Short mmCIF file of C-alpha atoms in Angstrom, two decimals:
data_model
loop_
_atom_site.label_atom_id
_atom_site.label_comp_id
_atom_site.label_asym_id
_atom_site.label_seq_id
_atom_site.Cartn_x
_atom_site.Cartn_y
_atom_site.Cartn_z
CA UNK A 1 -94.73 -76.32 -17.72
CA UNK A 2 -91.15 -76.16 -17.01
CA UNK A 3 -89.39 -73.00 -16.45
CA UNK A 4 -89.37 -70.33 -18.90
CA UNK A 5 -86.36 -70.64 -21.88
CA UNK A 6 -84.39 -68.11 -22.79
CA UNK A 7 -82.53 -66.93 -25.72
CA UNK A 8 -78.64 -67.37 -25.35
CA UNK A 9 -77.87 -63.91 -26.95
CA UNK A 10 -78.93 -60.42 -27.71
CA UNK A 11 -78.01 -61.38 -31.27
CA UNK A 12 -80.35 -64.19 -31.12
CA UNK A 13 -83.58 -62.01 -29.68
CA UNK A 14 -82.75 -59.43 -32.46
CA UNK A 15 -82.98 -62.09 -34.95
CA UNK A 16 -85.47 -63.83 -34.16
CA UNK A 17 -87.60 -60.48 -33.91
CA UNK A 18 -86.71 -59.40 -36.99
CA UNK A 19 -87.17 -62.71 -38.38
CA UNK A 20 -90.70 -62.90 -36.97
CA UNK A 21 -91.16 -59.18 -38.88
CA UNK A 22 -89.48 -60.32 -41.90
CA UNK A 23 -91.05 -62.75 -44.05
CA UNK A 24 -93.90 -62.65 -46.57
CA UNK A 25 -95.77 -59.14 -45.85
CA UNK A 26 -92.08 -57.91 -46.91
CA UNK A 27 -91.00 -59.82 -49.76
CA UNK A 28 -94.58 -61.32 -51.30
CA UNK A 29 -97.12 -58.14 -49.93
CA UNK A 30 -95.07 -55.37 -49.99
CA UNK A 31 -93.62 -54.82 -53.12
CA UNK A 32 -97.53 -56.15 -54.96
CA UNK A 33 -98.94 -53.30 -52.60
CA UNK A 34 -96.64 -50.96 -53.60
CA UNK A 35 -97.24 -51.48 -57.75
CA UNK A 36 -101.23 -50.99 -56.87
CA UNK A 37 -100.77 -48.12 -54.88
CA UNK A 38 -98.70 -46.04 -57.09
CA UNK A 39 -95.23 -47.14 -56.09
CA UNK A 40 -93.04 -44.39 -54.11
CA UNK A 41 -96.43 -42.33 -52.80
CA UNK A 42 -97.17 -45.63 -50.83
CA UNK A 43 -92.88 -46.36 -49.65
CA UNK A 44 -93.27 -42.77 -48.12
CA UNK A 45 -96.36 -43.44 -46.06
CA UNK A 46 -95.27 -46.67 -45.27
CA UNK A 47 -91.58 -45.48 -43.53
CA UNK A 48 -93.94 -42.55 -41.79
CA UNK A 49 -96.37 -45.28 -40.62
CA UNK A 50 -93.31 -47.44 -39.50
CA UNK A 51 -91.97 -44.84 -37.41
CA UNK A 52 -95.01 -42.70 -35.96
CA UNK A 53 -96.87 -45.85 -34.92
CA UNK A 54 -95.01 -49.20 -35.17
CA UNK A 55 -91.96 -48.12 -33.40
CA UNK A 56 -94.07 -47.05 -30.47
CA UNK A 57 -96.44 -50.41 -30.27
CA UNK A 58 -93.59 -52.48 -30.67
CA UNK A 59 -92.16 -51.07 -27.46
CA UNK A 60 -95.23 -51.56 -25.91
CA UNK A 61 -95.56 -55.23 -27.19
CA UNK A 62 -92.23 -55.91 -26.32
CA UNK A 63 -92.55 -54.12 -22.74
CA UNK A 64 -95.42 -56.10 -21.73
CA UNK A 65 -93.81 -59.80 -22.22
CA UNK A 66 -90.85 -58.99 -20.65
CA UNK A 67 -92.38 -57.31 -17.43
CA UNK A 68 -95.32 -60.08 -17.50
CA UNK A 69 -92.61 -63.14 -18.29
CA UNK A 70 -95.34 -65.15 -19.83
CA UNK A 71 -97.44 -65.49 -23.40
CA UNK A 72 -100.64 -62.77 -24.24
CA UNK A 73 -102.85 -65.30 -22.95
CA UNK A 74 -101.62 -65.02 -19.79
CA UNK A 75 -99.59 -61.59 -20.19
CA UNK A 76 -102.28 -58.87 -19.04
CA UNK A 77 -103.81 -61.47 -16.27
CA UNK A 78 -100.57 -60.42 -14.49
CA UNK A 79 -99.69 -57.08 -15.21
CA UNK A 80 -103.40 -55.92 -15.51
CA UNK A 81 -105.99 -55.05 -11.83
CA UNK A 82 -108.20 -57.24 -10.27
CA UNK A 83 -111.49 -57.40 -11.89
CA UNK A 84 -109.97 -55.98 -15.38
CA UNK A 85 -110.44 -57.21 -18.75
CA UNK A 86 -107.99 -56.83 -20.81
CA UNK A 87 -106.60 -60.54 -20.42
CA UNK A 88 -109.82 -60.98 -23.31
CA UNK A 89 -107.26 -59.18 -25.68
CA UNK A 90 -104.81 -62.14 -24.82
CA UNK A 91 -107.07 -64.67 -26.33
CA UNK A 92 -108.21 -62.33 -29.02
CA UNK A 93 -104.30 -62.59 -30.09
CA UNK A 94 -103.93 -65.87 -29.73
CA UNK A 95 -106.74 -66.24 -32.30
CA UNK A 96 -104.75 -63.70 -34.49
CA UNK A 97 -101.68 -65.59 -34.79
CA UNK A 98 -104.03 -68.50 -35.89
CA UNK A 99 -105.96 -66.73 -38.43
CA UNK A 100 -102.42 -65.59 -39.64
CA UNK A 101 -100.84 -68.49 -40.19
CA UNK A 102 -104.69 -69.95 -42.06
CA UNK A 103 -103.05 -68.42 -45.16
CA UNK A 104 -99.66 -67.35 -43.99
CA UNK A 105 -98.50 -71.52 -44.25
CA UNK A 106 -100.40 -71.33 -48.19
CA UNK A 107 -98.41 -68.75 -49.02
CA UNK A 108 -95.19 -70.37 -47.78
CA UNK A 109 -95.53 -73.18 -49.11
CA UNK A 110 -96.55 -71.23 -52.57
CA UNK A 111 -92.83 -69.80 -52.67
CA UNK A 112 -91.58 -73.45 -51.94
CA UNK A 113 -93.30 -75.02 -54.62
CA UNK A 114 -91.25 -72.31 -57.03
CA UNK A 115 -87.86 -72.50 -55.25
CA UNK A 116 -88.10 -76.55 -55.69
CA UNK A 117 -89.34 -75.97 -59.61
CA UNK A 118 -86.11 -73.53 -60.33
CA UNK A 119 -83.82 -76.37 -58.63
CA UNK A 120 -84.51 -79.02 -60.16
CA UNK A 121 -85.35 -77.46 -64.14
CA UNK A 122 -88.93 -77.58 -64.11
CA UNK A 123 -89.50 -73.75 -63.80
CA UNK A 124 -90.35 -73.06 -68.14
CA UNK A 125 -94.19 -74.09 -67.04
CA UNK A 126 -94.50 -72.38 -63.47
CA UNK A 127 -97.92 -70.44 -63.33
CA UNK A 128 -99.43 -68.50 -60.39
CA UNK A 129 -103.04 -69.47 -61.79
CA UNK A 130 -102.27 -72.61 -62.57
CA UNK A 131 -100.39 -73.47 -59.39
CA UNK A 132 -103.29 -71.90 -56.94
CA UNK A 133 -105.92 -73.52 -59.08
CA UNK A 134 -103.89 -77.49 -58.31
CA UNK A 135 -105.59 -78.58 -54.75
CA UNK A 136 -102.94 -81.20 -54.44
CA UNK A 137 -100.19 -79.04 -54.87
CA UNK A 138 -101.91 -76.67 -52.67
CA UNK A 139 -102.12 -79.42 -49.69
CA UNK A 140 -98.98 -81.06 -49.89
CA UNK A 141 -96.79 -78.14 -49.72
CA UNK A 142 -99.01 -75.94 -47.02
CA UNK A 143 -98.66 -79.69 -45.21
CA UNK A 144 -94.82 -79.16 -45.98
CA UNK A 145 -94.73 -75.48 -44.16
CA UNK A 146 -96.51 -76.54 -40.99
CA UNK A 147 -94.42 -79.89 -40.80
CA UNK A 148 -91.22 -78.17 -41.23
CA UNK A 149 -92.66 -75.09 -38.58
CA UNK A 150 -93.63 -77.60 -35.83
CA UNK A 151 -90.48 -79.59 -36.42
CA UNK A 152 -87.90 -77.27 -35.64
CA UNK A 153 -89.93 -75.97 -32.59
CA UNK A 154 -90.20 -79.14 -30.98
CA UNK A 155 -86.77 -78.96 -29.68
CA UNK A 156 -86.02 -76.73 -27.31
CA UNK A 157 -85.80 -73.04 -27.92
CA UNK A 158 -82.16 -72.15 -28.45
CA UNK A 159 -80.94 -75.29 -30.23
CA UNK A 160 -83.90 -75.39 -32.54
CA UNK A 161 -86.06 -71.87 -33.21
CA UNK A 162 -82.84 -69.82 -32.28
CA UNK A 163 -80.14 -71.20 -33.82
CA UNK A 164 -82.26 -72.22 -37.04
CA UNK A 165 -83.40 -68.56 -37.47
CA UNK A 166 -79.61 -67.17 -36.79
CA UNK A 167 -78.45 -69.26 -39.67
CA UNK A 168 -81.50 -68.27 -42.18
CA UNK A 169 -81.49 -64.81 -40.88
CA UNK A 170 -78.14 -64.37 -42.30
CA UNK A 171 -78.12 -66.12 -45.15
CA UNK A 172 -81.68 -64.04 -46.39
CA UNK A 173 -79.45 -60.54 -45.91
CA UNK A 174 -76.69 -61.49 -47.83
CA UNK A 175 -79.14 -63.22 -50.56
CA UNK A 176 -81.18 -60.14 -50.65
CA UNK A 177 -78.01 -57.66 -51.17
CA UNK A 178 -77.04 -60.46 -54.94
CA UNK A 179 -80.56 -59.96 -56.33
CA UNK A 180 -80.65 -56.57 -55.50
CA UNK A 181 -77.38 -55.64 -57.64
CA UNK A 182 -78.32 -58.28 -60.02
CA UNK A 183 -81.79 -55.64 -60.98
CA UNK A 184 -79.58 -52.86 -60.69
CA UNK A 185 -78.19 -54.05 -63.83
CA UNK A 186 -81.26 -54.70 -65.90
CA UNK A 187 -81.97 -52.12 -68.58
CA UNK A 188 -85.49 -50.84 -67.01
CA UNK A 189 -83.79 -50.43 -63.64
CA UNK A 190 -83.83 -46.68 -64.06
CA UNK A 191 -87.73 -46.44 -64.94
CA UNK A 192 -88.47 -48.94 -61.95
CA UNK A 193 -86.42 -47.55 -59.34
CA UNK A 194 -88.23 -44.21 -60.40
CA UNK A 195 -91.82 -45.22 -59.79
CA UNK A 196 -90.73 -47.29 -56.81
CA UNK A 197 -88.59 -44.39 -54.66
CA UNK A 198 -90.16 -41.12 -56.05
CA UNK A 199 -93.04 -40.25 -54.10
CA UNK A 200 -96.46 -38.67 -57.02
CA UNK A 201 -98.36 -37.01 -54.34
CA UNK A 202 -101.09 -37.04 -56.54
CA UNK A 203 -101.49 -41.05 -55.88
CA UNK A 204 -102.10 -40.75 -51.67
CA UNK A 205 -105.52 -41.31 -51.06
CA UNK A 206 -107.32 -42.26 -48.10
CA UNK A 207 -107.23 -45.87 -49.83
CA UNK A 208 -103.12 -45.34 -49.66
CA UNK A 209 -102.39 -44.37 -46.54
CA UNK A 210 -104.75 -47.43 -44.67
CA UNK A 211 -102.95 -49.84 -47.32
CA UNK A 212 -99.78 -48.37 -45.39
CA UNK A 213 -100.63 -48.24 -41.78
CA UNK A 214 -102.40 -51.91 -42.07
CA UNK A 215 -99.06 -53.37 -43.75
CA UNK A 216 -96.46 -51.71 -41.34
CA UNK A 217 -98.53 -53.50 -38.35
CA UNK A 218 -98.74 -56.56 -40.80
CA UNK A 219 -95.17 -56.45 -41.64
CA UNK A 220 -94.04 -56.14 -38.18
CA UNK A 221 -96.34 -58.48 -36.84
CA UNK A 222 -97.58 -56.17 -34.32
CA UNK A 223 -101.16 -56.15 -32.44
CA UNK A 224 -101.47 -59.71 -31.92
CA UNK A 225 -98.37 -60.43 -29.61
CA UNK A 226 -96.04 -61.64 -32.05
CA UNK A 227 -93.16 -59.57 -30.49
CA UNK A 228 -94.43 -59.83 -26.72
CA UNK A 229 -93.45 -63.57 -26.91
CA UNK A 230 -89.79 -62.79 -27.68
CA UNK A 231 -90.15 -59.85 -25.16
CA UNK A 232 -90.61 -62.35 -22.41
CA UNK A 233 -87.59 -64.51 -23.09
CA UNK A 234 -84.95 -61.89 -23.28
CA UNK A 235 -83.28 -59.98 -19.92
CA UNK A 236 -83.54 -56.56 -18.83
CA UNK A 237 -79.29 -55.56 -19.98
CA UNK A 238 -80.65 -53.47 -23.30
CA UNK A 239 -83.64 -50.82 -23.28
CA UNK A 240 -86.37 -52.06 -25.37
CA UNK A 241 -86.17 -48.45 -27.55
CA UNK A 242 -83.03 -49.89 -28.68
CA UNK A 243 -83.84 -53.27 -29.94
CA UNK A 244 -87.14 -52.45 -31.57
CA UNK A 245 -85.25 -50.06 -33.37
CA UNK A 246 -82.79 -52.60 -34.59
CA UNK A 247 -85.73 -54.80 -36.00
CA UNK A 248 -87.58 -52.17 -37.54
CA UNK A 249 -84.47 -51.59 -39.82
CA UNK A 250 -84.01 -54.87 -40.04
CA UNK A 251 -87.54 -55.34 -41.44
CA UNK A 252 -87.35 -52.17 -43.51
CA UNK A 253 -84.04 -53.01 -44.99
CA UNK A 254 -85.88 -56.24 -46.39
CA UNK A 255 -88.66 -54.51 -47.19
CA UNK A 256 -87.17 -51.51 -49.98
CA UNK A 257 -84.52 -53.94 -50.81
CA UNK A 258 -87.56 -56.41 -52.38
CA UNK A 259 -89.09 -53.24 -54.34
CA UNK A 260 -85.53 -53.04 -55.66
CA UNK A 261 -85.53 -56.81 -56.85
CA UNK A 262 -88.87 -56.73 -57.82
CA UNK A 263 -89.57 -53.06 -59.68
CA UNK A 264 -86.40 -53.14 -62.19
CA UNK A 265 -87.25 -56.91 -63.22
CA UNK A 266 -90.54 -55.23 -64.27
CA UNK A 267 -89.94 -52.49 -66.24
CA UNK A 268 -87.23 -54.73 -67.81
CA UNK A 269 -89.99 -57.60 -69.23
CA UNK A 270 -92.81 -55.07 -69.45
CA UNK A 271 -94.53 -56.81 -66.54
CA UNK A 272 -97.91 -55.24 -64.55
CA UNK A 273 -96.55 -53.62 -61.67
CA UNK A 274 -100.43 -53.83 -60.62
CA UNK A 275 -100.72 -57.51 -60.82
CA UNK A 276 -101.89 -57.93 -57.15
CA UNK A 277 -100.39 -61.30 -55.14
CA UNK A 278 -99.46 -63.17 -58.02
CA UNK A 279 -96.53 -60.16 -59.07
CA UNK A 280 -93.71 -61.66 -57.29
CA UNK A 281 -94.64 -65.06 -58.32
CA UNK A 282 -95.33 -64.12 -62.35
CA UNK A 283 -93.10 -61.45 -62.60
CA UNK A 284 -90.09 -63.17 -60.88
CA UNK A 285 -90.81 -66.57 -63.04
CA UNK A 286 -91.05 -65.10 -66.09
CA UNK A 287 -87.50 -62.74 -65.34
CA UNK A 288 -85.41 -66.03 -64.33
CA UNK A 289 -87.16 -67.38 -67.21
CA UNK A 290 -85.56 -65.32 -69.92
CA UNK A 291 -82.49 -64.66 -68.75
CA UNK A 292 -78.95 -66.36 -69.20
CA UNK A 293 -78.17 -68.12 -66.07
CA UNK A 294 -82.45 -67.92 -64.71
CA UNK A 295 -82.14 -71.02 -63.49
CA UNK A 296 -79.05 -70.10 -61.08
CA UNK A 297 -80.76 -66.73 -60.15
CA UNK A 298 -84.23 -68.12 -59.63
CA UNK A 299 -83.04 -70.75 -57.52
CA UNK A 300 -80.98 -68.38 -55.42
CA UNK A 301 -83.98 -65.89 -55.10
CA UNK A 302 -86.71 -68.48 -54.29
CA UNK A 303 -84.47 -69.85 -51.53
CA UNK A 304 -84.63 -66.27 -50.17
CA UNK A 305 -88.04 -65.72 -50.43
CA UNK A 306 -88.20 -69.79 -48.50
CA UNK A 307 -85.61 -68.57 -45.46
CA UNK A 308 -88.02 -65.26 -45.69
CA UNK A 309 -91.28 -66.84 -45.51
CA UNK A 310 -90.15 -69.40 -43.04
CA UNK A 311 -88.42 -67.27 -40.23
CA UNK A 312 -92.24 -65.82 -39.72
CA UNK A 313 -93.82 -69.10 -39.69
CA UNK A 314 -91.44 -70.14 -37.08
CA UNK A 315 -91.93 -67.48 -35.12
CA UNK A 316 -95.61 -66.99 -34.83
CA UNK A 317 -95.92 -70.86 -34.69
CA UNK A 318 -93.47 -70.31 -31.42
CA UNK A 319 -95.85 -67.59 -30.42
CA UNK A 320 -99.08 -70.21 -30.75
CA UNK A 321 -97.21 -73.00 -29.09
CA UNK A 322 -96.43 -70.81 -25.71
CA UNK A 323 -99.40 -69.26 -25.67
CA UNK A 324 -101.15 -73.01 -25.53
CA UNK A 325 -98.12 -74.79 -23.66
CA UNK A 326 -99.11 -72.06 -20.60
CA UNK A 327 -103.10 -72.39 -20.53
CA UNK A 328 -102.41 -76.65 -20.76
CA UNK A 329 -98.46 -77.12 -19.67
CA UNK A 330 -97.78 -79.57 -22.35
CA UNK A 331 -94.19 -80.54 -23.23
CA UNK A 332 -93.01 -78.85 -26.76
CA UNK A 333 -93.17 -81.99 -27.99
CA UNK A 334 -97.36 -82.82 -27.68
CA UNK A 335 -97.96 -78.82 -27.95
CA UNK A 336 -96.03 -79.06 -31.51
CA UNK A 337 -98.63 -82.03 -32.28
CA UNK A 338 -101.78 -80.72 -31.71
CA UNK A 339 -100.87 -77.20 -32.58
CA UNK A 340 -99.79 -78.40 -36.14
CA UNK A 341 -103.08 -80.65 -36.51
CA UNK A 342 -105.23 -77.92 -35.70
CA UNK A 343 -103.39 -75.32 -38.09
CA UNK A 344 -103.13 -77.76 -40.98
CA UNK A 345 -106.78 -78.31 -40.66
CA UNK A 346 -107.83 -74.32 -40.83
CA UNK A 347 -105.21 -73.58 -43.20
CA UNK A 348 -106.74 -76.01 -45.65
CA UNK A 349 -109.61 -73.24 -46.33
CA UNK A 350 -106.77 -71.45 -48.29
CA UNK A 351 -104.80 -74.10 -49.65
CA UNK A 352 -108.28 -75.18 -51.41
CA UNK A 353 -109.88 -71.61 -51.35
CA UNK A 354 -109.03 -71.20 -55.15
CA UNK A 355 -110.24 -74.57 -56.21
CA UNK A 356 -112.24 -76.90 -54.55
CA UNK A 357 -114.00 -73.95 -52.33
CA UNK A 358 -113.74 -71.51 -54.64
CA UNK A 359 -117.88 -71.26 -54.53
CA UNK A 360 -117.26 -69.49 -51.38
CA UNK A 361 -116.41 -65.45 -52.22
CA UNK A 362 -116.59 -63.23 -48.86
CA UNK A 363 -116.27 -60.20 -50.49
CA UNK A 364 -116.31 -58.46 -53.74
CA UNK A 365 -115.56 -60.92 -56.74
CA UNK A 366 -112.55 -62.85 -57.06
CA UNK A 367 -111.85 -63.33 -53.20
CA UNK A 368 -111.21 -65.89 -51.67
CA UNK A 369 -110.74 -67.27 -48.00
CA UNK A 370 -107.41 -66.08 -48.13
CA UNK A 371 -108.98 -62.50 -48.29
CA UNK A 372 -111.30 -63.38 -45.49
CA UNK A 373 -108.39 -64.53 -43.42
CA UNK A 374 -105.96 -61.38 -44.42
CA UNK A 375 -109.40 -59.23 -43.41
CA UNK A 376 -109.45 -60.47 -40.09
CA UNK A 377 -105.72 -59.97 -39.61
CA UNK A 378 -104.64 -56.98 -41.37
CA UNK A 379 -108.06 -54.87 -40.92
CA UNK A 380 -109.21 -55.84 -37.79
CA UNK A 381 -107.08 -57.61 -35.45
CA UNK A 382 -103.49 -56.44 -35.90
CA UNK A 383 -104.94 -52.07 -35.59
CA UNK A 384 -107.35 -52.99 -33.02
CA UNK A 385 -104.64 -55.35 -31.10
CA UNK A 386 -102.51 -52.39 -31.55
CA UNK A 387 -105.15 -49.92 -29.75
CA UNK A 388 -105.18 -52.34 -26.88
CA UNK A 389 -101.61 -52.31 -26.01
CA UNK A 390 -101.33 -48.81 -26.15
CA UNK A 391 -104.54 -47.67 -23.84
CA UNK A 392 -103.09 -50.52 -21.55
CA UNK A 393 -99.55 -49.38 -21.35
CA UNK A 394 -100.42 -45.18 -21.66
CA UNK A 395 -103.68 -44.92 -19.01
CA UNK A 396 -102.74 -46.55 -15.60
CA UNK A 397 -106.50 -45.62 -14.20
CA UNK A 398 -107.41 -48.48 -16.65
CA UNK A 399 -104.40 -50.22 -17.42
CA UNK A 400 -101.01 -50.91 -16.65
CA UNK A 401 -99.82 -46.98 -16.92
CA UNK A 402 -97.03 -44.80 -18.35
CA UNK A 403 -94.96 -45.12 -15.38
CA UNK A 404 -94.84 -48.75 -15.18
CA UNK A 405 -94.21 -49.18 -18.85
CA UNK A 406 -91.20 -46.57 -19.21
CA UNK A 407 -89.85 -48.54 -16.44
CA UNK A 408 -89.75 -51.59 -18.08
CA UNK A 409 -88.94 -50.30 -21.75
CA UNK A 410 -86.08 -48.35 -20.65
CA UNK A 411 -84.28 -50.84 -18.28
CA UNK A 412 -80.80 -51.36 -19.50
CA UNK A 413 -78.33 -49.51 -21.48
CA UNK A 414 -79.58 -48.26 -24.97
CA UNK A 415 -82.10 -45.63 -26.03
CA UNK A 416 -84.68 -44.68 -23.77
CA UNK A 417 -88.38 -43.41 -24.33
CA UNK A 418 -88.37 -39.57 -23.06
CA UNK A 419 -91.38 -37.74 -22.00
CA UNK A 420 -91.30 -35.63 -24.76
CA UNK A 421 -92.31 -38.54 -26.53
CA UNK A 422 -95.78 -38.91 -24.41
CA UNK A 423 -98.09 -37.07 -26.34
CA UNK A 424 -97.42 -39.76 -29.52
CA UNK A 425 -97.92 -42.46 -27.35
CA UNK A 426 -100.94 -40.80 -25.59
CA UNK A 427 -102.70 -38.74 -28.35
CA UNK A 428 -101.07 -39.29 -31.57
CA UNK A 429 -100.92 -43.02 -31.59
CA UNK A 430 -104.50 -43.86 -31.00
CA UNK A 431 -106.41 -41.55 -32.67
CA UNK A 432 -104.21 -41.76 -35.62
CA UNK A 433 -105.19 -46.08 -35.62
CA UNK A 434 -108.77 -45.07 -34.95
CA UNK A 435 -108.74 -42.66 -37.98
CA UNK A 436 -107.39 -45.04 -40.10
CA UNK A 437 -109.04 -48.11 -38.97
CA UNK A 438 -112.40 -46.03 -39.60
CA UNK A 439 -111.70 -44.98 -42.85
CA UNK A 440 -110.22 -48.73 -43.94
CA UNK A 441 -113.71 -50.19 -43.19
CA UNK A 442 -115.44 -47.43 -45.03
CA UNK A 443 -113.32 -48.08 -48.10
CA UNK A 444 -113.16 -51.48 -48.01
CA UNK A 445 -114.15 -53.01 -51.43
CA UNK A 446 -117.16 -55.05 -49.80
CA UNK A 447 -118.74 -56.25 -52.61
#
């Protein structure tokens, strides 16, 4: 393979970053997480999880591609010591992003499906169940996301990933910032923004606080070296404290601002906050549908939720693609190829999960292979990916060390990462993602 690309601009790493945090587990997740879970109980653990343990792994993440230079696969095989493991994790993550994008690309092409129905007038009939329940529709616009993904990534990566992503990027902030004032102005916007942003204590349970941690690793993409890709094409002028702060407000900024779409539009047209994945999809439909000017509105906010949805599948696709480009040094052009074959072939188990397989139910009834896939991801991969960078970058008798990896995060101007701040990475990190990945498996709803 030719010599590693790089991004033309700080800008354009922060972007992209973000944009690989941003997407679906924001706009689509979030906000139906938040209505199950009680509404501001859930925001509040979710910021605390944000900061306490995603800022820290993302430094990590982002540390190890830029001191290694290369993808996970073959990130830890040369930062890690001779006869050491922990290259296994690289695969492990490679198999993450896959298992992401198995139901991440159904999804996507879910929200562009709607934002196609608003534009051209054919949004009076839209139905979640009815759309999830259509293989065909299912197929052809899952087949839409990954062609559209691999597309843009076949060129090279600052005329096509970077300067696609700038341009959506952009446009999805100052979309978000409309709809939001738009809610503001909807006569349940008081009783919605009052569930959403007051915390009832009374509603944190055990089952709360894992929904939080597993969605502020899911919404950042961390564990499965999402952000250690972009880590290795950036330089060493800002300190990596810095920038992962910048995304994480990034990411949280899209985050509340859906709740504040989302929650008003409920309480407005008496819609279940509860309603699970199909609550941004419903509850949005039926809002644009009964309002003067929907179509305008709906179009405007499905377009969002498209530059959303897409900025992560173009990332993580980016993530796939170098991670395969370095084990077989393919051009961009053959790795786009094969890589979108073999994703349009394992996300078809979700595009047809609620139809044609919809005999097949991994866990209690009413899931589907989507929930398998999310399982795999969100519960396993993403915390346990997460554990892995930090032992590697905190213990240096088995890993990398705390020495090397302060070197690396804090080169450049910017924030640094003090000492003061070892015991979180050391103690607090882990056994807080141990806890929590413990109790998640006990709680799971298995059957």
């Amino acid at each position: 393979m030719e010599n590693r690309e790089r991004l033309s601009s700080r800008l354009g790493f922060i972007l992209l970053s973000a944009g690989c945090a941003i997407g679906c587990g924001n706009v689509w997740k979030f906000p139906w997480l938040a209505g199950q879970n009680g509404g501001g109980g859930f925001v509040l653990i979710y910021v605390l999880c944000l900061l306490i343990l995603g800022l820290p792994v993302m430094v990590m993440e982002f540390s190890l591609g830029r001191a290694s230079q290369a993808s996970p696969v073959k990130m830890y095989q040369k930062l890690e010591k001779p006869g050491q493991k922990w290259h296994i994790h690289g695969y492990l993550a490679l198999f993450g992003n896959v298992c992401l994008m198995s139901f991440y690309t159904v999804v996507a092409g879910w929200i562009i499906h709607y934002f196609i129905k608003f534009l051209t007038g054919q949004s009076a009939t839209l139905s979640f169940g009815s759309m999830i329940s259509n293989p065909t529709v299912n197929m052809v616009y899952m087949l839409i996301a990954v062609v559209i993904g691999f597309l843009v990534l076949s060129f090279n990566l600052q005329g096509g990933l970077e300067r696609v992503t700038k341009y959506m990027m952009v446009a999805l902030l100052f979309l978000m910032v409309i709809l939001a004032i738009n809610s503001a102005t909807m006569t349940g916007a008081a009783e919605g923004l009052k569930f959403y942003l007051l915390p009832d204590f009374s509603k944190i349970t055990p089952n709360v606080i894992v929904g939080a941690m597993n969605q502020a690793f899911f919404s950042l993409s961390l564990g499965i070296g999402s952000m250690a890709i972009f880590g290795s094409y950036i330089d060493k002028k800002r300190s990596l404290m810095s920038e992962s702060i910048n995304v994480i407000i990034l990411d949280t900024f899209v985050a509340i601002t859906a709740g504040l779409i989302i929650f008003p539009a409920c309480f407005t047209f008496d819609m279940e906050v509860g309603a699970g994945p199909g609550l941004l999809f419903d509850t949005m439909a039926t809002v644009f549908n009964n309002m003067n000017g929907g179509r305008l509105w709906g179009t405007i906010f499905f377009l969002f939720m498209t530059f959303a949805a897409m900025s992560t599948v173009f990332a993580v696709f980016e993530n796939i693609l170098a991670c395969v480009r370095e084990l077989t040094g393919w051009s961009r052009p053959k790795g786009c190829i094969v890589c979108g074959i073999v994703i349009a072939i394992t996300s078809t188990t979700t595009a047809l999960g609620y139809n044609l397989l919809s005999g097949f139910v991994p866990f209690a009834e009413g899931t589907a292979w989507l929930d398998l896939w999310d399982f795999i991801v969100s519960y396993n991969l993403l915390p346990l990916g997460s554990l892995c960078f930090v032992l590697f970058c905190c213990f240096k008798r088995y890993g990398w060390g705390w020495e090397n990896f302060i070197a690396e995060a804090n080169a450049g101007t910017g924030l640094k990462v003090q000492n003061w701040m070892k015991p979180i990475f050391y103690i607090v990190v882990p056994i807080a993602i141990i806890i929590i990945y413990v109790m998640g498996l006990i709680s799971f709803p298995w059957n």
